[in-house]
Short mmCIF file of C-alpha atoms in Angstrom, two decimals:
data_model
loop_
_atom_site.label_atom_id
_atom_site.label_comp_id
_atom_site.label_asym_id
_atom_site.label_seq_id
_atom_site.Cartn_x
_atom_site.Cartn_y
_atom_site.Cartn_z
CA UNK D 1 15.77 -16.32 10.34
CA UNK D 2 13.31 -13.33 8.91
CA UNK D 3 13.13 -12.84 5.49
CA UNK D 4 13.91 -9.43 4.61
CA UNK D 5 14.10 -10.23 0.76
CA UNK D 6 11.70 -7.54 -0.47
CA UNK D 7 12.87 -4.90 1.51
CA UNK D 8 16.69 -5.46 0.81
CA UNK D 9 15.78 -5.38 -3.08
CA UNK D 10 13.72 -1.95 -2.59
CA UNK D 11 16.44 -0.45 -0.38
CA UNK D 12 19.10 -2.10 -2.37
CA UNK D 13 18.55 -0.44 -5.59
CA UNK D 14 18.79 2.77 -4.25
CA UNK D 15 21.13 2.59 -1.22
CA UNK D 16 24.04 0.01 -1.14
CA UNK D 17 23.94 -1.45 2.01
CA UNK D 18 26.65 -3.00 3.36
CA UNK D 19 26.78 -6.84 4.88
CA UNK D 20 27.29 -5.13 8.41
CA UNK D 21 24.37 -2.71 7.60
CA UNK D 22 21.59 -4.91 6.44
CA UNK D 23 22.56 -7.56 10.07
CA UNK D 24 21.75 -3.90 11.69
CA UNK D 25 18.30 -4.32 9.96
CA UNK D 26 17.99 -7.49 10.58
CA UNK D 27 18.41 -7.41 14.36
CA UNK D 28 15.63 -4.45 14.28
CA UNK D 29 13.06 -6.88 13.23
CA UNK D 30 11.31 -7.96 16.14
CA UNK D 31 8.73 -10.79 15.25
CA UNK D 32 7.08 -12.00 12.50
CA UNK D 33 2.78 -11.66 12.12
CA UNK D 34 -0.45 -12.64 10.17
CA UNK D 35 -3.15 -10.63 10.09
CA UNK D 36 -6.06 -11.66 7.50
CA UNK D 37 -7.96 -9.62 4.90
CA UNK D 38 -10.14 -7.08 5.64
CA UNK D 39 -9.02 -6.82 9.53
CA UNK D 40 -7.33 -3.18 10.04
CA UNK D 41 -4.16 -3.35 12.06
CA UNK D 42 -3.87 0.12 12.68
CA UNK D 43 -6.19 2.56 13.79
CA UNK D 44 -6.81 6.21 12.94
CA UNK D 45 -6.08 7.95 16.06
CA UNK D 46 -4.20 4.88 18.06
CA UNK D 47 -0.97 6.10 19.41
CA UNK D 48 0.81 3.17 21.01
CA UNK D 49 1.03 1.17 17.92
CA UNK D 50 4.39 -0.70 16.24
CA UNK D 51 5.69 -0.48 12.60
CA UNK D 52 5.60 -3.14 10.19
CA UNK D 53 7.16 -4.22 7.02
CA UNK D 54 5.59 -5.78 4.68
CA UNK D 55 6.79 -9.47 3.82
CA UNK D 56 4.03 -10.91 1.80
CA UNK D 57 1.01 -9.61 0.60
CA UNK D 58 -0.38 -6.24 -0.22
CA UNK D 59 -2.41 -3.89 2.32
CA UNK D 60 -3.68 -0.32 2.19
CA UNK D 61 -4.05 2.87 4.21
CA UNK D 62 -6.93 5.07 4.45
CA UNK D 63 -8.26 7.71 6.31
CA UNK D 64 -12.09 7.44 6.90
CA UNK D 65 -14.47 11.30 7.36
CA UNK D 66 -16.76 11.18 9.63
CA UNK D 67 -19.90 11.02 7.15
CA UNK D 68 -18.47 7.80 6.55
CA UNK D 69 -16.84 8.27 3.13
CA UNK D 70 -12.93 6.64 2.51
CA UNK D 71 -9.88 7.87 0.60
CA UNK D 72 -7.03 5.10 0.01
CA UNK D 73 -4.56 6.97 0.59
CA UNK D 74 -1.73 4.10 -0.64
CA UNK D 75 -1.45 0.42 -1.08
CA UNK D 76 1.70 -1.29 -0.35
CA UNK D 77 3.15 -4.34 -1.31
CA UNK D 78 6.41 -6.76 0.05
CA UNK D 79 8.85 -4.12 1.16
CA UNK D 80 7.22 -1.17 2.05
CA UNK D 81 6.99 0.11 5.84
CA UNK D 82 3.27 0.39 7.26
CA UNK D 83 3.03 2.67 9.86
CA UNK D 84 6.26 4.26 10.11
CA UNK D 85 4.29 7.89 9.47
CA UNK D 86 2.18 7.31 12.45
CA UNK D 87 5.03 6.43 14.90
CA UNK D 88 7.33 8.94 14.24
CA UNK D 89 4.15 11.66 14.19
CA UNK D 90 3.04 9.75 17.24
CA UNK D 91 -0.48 9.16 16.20
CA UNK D 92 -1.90 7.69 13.42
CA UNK D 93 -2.95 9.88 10.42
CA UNK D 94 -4.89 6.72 8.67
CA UNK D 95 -5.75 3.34 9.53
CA UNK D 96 -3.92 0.41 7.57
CA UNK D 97 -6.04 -2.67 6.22
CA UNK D 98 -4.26 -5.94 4.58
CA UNK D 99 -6.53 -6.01 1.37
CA UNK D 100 -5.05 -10.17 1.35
CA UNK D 101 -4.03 -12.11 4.16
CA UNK D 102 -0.60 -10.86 5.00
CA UNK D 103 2.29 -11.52 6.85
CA UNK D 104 4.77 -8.08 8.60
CA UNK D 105 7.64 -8.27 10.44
CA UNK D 106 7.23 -6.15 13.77
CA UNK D 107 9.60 -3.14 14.08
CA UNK D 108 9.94 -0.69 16.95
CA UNK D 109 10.54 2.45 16.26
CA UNK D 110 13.05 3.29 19.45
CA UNK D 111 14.92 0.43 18.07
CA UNK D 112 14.75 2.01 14.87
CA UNK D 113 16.29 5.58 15.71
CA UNK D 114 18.87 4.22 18.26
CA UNK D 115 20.12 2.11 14.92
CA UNK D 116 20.24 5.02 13.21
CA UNK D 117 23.11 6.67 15.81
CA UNK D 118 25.23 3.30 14.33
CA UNK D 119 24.34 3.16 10.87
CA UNK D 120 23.66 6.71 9.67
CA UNK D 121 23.40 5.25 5.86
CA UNK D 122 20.46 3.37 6.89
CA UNK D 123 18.58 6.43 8.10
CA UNK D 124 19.41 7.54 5.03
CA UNK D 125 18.00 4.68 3.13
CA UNK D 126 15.01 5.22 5.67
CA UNK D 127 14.83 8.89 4.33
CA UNK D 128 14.74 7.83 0.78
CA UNK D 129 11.85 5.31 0.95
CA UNK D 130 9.99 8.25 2.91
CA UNK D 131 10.42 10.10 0.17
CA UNK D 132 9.22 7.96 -2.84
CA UNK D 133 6.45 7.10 -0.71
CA UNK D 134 5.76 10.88 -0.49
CA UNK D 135 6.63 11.18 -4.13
CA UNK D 136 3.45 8.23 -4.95
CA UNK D 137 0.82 10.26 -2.42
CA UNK D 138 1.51 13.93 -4.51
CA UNK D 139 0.94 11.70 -7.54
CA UNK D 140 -1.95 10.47 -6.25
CA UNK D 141 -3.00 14.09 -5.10
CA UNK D 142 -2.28 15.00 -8.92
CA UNK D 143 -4.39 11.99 -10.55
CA UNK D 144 -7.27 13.36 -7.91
CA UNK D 145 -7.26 16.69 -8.93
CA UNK D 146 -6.45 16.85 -12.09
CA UNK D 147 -6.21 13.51 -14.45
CA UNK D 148 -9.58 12.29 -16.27
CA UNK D 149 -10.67 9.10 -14.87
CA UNK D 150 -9.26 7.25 -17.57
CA UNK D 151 -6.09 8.49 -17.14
CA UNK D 152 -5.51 8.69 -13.31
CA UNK D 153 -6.30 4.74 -13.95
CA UNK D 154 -3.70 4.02 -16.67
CA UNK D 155 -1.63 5.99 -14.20
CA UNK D 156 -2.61 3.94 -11.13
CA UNK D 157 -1.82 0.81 -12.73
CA UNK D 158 1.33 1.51 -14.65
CA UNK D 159 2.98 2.72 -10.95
CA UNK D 160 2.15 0.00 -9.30
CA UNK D 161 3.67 -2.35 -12.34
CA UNK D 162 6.78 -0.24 -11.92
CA UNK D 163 6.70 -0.69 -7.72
CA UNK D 164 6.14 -4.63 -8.20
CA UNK D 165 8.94 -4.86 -11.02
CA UNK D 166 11.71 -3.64 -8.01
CA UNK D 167 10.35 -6.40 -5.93
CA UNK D 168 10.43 -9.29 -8.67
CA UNK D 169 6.41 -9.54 -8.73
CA UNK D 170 5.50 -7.98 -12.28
CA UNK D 171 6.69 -6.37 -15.62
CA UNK D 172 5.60 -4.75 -18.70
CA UNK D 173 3.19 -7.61 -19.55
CA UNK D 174 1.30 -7.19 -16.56
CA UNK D 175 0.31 -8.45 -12.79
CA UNK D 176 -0.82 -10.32 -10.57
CA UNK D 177 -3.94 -7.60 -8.76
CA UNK D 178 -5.46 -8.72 -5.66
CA UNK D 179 -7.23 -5.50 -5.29
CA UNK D 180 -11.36 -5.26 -6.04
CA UNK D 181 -13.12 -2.33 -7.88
CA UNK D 182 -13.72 -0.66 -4.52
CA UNK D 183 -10.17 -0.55 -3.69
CA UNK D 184 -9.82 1.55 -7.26
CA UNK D 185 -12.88 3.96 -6.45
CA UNK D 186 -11.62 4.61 -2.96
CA UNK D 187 -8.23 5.11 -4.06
CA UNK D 188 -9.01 6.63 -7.09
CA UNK D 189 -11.89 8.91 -6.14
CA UNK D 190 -14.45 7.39 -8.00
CA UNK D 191 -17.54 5.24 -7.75
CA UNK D 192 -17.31 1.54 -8.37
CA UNK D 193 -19.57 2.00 -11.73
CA UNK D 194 -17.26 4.68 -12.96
CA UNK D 195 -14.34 2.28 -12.13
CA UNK D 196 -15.74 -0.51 -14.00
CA UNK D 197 -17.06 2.01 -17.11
CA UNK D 198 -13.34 3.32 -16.86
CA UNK D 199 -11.93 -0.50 -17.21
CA UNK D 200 -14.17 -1.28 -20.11
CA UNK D 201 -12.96 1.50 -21.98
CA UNK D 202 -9.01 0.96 -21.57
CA UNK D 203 -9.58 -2.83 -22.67
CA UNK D 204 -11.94 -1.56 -25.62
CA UNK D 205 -9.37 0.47 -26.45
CA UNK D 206 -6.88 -2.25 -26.19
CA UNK D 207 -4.53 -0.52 -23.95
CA UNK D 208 -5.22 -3.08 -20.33
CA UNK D 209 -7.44 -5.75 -19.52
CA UNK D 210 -8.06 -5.79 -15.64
CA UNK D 211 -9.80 -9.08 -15.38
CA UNK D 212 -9.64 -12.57 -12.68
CA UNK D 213 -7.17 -10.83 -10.67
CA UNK D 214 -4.65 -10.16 -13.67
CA UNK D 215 -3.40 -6.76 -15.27
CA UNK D 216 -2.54 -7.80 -18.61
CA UNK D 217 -0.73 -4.58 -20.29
CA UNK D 218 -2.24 -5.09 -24.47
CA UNK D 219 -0.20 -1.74 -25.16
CA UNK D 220 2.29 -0.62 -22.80
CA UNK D 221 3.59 2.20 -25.13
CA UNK D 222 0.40 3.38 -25.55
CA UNK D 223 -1.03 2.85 -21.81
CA UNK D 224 2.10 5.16 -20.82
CA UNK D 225 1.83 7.76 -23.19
CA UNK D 226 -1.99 8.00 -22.47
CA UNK D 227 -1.44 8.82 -19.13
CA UNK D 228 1.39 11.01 -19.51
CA UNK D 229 3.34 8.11 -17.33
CA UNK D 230 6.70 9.24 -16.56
CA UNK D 231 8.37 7.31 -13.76
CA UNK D 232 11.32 9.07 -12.86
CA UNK D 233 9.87 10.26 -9.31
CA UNK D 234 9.95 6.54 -8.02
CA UNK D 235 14.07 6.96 -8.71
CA UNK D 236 14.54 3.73 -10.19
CA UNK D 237 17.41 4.46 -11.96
CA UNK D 238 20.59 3.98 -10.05
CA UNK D 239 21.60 4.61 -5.86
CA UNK D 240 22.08 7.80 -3.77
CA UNK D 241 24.62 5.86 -1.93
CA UNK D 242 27.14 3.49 -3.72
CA UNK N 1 25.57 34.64 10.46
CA UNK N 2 22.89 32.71 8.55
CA UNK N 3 19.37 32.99 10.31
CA UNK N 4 18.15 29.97 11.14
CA UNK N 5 15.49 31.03 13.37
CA UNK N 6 11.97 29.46 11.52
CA UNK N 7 13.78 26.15 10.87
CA UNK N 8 15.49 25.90 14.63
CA UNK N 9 11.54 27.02 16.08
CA UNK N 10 10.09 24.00 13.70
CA UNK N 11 12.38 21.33 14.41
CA UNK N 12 12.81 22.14 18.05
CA UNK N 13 9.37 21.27 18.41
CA UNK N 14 9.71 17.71 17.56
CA UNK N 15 13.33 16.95 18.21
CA UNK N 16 15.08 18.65 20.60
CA UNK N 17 18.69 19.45 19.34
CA UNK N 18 21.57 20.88 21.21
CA UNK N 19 23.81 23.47 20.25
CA UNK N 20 26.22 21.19 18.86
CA UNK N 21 24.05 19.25 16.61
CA UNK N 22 22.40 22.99 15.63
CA UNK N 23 25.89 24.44 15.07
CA UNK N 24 26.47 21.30 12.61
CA UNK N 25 23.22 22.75 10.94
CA UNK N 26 24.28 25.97 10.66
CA UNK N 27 27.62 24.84 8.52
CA UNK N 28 25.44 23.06 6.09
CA UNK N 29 23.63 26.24 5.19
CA UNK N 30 26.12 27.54 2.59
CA UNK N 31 24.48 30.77 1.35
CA UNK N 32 22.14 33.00 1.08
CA UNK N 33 20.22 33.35 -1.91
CA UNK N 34 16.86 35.71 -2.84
CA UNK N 35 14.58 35.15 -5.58
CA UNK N 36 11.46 37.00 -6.92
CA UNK N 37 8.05 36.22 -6.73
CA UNK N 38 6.97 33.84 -10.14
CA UNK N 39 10.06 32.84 -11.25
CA UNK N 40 10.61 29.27 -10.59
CA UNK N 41 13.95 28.36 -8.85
CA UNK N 42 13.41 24.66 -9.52
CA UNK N 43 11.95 22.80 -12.54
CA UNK N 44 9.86 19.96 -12.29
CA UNK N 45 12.30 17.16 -14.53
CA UNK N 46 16.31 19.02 -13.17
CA UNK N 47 18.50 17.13 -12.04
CA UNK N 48 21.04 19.01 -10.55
CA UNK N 49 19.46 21.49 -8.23
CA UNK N 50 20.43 22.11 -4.49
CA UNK N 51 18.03 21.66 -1.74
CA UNK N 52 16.65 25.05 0.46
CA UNK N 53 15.47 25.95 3.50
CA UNK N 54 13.24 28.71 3.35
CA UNK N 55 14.14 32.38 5.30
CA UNK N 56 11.61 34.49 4.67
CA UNK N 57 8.37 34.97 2.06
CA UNK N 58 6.46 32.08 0.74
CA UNK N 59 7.17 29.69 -2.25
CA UNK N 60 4.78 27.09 -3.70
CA UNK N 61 5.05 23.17 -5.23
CA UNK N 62 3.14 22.28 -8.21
CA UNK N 63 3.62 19.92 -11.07
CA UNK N 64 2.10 20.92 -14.50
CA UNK N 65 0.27 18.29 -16.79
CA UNK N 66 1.24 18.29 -20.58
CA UNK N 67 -2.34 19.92 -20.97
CA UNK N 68 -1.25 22.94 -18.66
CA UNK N 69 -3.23 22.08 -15.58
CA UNK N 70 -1.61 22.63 -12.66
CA UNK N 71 -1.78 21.43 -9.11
CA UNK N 72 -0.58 23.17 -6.21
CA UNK N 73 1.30 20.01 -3.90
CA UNK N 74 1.86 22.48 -0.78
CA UNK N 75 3.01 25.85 0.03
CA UNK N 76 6.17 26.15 1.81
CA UNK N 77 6.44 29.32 4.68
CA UNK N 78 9.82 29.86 6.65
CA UNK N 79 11.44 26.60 8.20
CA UNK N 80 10.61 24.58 5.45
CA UNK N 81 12.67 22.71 3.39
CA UNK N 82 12.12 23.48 -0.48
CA UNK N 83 13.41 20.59 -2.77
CA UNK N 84 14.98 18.05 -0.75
CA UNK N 85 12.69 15.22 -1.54
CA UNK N 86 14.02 16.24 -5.13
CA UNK N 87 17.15 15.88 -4.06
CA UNK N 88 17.20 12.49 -2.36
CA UNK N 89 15.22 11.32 -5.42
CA UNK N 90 17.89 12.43 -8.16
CA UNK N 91 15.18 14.09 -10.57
CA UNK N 92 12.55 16.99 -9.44
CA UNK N 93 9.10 15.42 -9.93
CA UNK N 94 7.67 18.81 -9.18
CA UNK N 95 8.47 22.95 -10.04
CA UNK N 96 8.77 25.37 -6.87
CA UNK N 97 7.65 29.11 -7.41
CA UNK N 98 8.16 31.72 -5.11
CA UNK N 99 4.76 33.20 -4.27
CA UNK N 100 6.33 36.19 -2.45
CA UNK N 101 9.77 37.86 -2.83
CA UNK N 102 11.68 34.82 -1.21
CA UNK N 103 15.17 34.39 0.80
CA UNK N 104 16.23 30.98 0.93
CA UNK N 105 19.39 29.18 2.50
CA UNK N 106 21.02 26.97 -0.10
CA UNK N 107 21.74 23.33 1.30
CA UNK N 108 23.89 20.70 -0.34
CA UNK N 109 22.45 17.37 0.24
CA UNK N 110 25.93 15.44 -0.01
CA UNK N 111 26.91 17.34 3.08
CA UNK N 112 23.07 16.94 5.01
CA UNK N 113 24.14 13.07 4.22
CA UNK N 114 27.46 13.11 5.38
CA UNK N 115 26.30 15.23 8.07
CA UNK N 116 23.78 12.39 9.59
CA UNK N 117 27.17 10.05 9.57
CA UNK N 118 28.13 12.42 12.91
CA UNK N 119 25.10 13.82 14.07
CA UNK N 120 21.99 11.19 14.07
CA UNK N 121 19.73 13.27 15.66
CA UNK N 122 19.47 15.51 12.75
CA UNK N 123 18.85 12.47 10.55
CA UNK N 124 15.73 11.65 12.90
CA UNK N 125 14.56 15.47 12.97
CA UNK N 126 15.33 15.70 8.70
CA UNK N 127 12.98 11.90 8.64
CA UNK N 128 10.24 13.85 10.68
CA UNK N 129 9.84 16.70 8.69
CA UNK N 130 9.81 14.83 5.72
CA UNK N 131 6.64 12.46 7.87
CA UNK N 132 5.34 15.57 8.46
CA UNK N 133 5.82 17.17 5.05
CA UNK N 134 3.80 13.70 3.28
CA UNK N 135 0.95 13.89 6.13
CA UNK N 136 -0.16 17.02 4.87
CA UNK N 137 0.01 15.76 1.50
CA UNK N 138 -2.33 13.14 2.50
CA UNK N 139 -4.60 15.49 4.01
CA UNK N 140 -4.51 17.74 0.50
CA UNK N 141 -5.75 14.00 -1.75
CA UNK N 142 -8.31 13.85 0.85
CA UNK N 143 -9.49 17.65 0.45
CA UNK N 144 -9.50 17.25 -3.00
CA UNK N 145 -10.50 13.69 -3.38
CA UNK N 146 -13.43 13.45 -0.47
CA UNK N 147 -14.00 17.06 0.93
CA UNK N 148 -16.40 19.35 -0.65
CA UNK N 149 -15.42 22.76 -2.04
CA UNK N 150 -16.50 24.34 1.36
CA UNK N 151 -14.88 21.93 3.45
CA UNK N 152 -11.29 21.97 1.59
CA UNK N 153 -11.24 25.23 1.87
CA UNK N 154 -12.01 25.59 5.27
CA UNK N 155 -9.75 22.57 6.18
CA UNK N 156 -6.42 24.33 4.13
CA UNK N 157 -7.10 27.45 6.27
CA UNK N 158 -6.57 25.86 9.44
CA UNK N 159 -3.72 24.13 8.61
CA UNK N 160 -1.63 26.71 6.85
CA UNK N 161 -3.09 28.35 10.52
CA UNK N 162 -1.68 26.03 13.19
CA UNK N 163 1.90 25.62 10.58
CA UNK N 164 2.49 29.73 11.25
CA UNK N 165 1.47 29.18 14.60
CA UNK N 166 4.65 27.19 14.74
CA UNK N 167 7.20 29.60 13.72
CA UNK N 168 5.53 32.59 15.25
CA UNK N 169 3.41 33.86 12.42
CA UNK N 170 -0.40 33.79 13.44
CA UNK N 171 -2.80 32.27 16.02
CA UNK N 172 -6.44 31.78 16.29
CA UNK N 173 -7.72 35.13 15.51
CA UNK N 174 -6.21 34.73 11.91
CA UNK N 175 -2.79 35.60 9.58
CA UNK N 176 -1.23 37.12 6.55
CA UNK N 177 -1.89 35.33 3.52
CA UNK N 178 0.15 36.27 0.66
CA UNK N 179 -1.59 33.82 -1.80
CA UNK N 180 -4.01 34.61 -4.78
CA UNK N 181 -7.47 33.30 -5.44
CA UNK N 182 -5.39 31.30 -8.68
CA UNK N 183 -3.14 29.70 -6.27
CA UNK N 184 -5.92 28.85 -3.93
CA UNK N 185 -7.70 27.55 -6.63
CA UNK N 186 -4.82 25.24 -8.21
CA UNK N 187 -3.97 23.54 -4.77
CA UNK N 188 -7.63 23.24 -3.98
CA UNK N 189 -8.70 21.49 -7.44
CA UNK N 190 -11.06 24.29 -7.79
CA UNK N 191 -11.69 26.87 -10.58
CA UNK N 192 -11.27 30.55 -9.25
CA UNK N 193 -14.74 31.56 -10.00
CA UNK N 194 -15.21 28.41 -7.41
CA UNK N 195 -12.85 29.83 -5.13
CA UNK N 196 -14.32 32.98 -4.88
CA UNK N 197 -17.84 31.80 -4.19
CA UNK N 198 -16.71 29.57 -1.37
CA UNK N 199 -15.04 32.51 0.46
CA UNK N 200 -18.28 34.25 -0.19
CA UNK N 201 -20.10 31.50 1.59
CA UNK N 202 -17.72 30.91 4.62
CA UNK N 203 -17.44 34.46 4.95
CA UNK N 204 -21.58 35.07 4.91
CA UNK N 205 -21.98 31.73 7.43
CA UNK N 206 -19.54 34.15 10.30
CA UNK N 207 -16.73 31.76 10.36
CA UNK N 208 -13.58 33.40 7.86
CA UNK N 209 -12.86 36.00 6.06
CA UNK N 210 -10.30 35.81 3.56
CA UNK N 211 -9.88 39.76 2.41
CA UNK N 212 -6.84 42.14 1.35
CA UNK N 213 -4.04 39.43 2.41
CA UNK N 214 -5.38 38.81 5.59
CA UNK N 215 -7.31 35.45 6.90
CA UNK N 216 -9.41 36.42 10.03
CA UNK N 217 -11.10 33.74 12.10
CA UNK N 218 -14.61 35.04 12.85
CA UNK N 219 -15.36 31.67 14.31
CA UNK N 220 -12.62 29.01 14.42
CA UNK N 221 -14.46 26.54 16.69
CA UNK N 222 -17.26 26.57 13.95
CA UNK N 223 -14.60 26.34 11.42
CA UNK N 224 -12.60 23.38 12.69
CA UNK N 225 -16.09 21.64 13.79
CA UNK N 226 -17.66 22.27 9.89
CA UNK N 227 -14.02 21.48 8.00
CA UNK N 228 -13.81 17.96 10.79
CA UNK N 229 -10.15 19.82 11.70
CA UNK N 230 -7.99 17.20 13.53
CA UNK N 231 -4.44 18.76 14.17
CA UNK N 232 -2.82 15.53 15.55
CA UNK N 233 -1.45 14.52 11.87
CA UNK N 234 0.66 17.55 12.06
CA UNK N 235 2.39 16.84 15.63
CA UNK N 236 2.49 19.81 17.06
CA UNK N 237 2.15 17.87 20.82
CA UNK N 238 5.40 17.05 22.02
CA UNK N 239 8.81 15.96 20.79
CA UNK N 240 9.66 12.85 19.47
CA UNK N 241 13.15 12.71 20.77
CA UNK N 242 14.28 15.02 24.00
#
């Protein structure tokens, strides 16, 4: 029996699936795997490579220039697809790396679209999560271009409270943060001194202490309005399909 | 008769449809609608806008910070979709401006849903656009997070490039490019004074000239070796489904 726990509360909150819908889903997951920290499972260029969902853990994608430099492109955490870009564009636009140890369920994508001819309302559900994630990489694209490093931080770190909420993992107190200073500079677009100078000066503040692995929101009110946080493009709210 | 031509030459590409699944297409596209150049047709924070596919002109997303930055997300030329990720998310995390005169085909995403209930294939080819639509927005956070000015530049011209290619609209000798220096600019991260020196400079080094709405390739080996131009994110190889 696969767990599909995180994945049927993401999906769930947005489209209701139905007993006979969700066994669809469940069928389509082929095998469970562990990959450990730091190991990437995809490749940047592969092309024969599976999708995965995430059961435990959190990973990230990246795309790597050739002077060597690295933009995260996205982390994800228990629920979200990894990969599912790259195998429906055939090759892989970024490379995926677990940032913990991690366990994925194994999904082929063949499997995936012949499902979809029997259960159109998951290929919507499919659709939606495509979205959002598209939704979190243009607000990524906006904290890049144009947010302060302070706020593209406060930013950062009050989405992914907001993404670990719908899974059960966090809330307006704070997290649990596996993710190291180089994580936030790659992701963020800064170096890991400005990260840490950045850090120090929310805390000071007394807006969020990032500190043993623990986001610990001081001032949640203040965090959000500070970096303009408005979460209505991650669709919380209620389902596109009752 | 609605024109469909740009979107049936994009999504052919990738999934090949046949003329029933394209005549259920065609019934989805309820009307023709035109709007001028700078007035937005949908607000970043509406709720109860329609979805478009685009005819003819060009149109831009952007989302505006409370300070009145701006960042161009993408540009959107005929065959594109214009607010559906909007749409499927309830609330429009970002305005769309037409950047020529526009005509657009209005779309109503209840029926694209119900729709996908009769004709998966359309679901697949709507989920592949919308892949394709959020690898180019990962390509745009690495311009502006990881590329020089020079390099962004140089690496938007060649995509907007090889996306006209696809519907007929320019090649490797160059195209018409309806946008300003100020759009440029606000999609690139960059101010316009900025912009205007890094045309100077690709345009003095032989490899593009960017003059009186028209991009011309003077070198576009040299420019996809110097911008580290890899096409495959945007799938232009072979269809996903036959």
């Amino acid at each position: 029996m696969i767990d599909t726990t995180p994945l049927v509360k993401k999906l769930g909150a947005f489209v209701a699936l139905s007993d006979a819908e969700l066994s669809v889903l469940a069928t389509l997951l082929k095998r469970r795997r562990s990959f450990v920290a730091g190991r990437d499972l995809v490749h940047q260029g592969q092309s024969d490579q599976a999708a995965y969902i995430l059961a435990s853990g959190w990973a990230c994608s990246y795309k790597l220039l050739e002077d060597g430099q690295r933009q995260i492109v996205d982390f994800q955490i228990p629920g979200d697809f990894l990969g599912l870009r790259s195998v429906l564009l055939h090759v892989s636009d970024h490379s995926i790396e677990p940032v913990t140890d991690i366990e994925v369920t194994e999904i082929h994508v063949a499997d995936l679209l012949e499902a979809f001819a029997h259960t159109p309302r998951l290929a919507t559900a499919v659709l939606w999560a495509a979205s959002r994630d598209e939704a979190m990489v243009v607000e990524h694209l906006v904290d890049v271009g144009r947010r302060n490093a302070a706020e593209r931080m406060a930013h950062f770190l009050l989405e992914l409270a907001a993404r670990l909420f719908l899974i059960g993992q966090g809330d307006r107190t704070g997290f649990a943060c596996p993710l190291t200073q180089y994580h936030l500079a790659d992701a963020l677009g800064l170096s890991a001194v400005h990260v840490n100078r950045v850090l120090r000066q929310l805390r000071e503040e007394g807006m969020v202490t990032f500190r043993d692995g623990l986001v610990t929101f001081d001032d949640y009110a203040r965090l959000a309005e500070f970096a303009q946080f408005d979460p209505s493009y991650m669709d919380q709210a209620n389902p596109l399909l009752r």
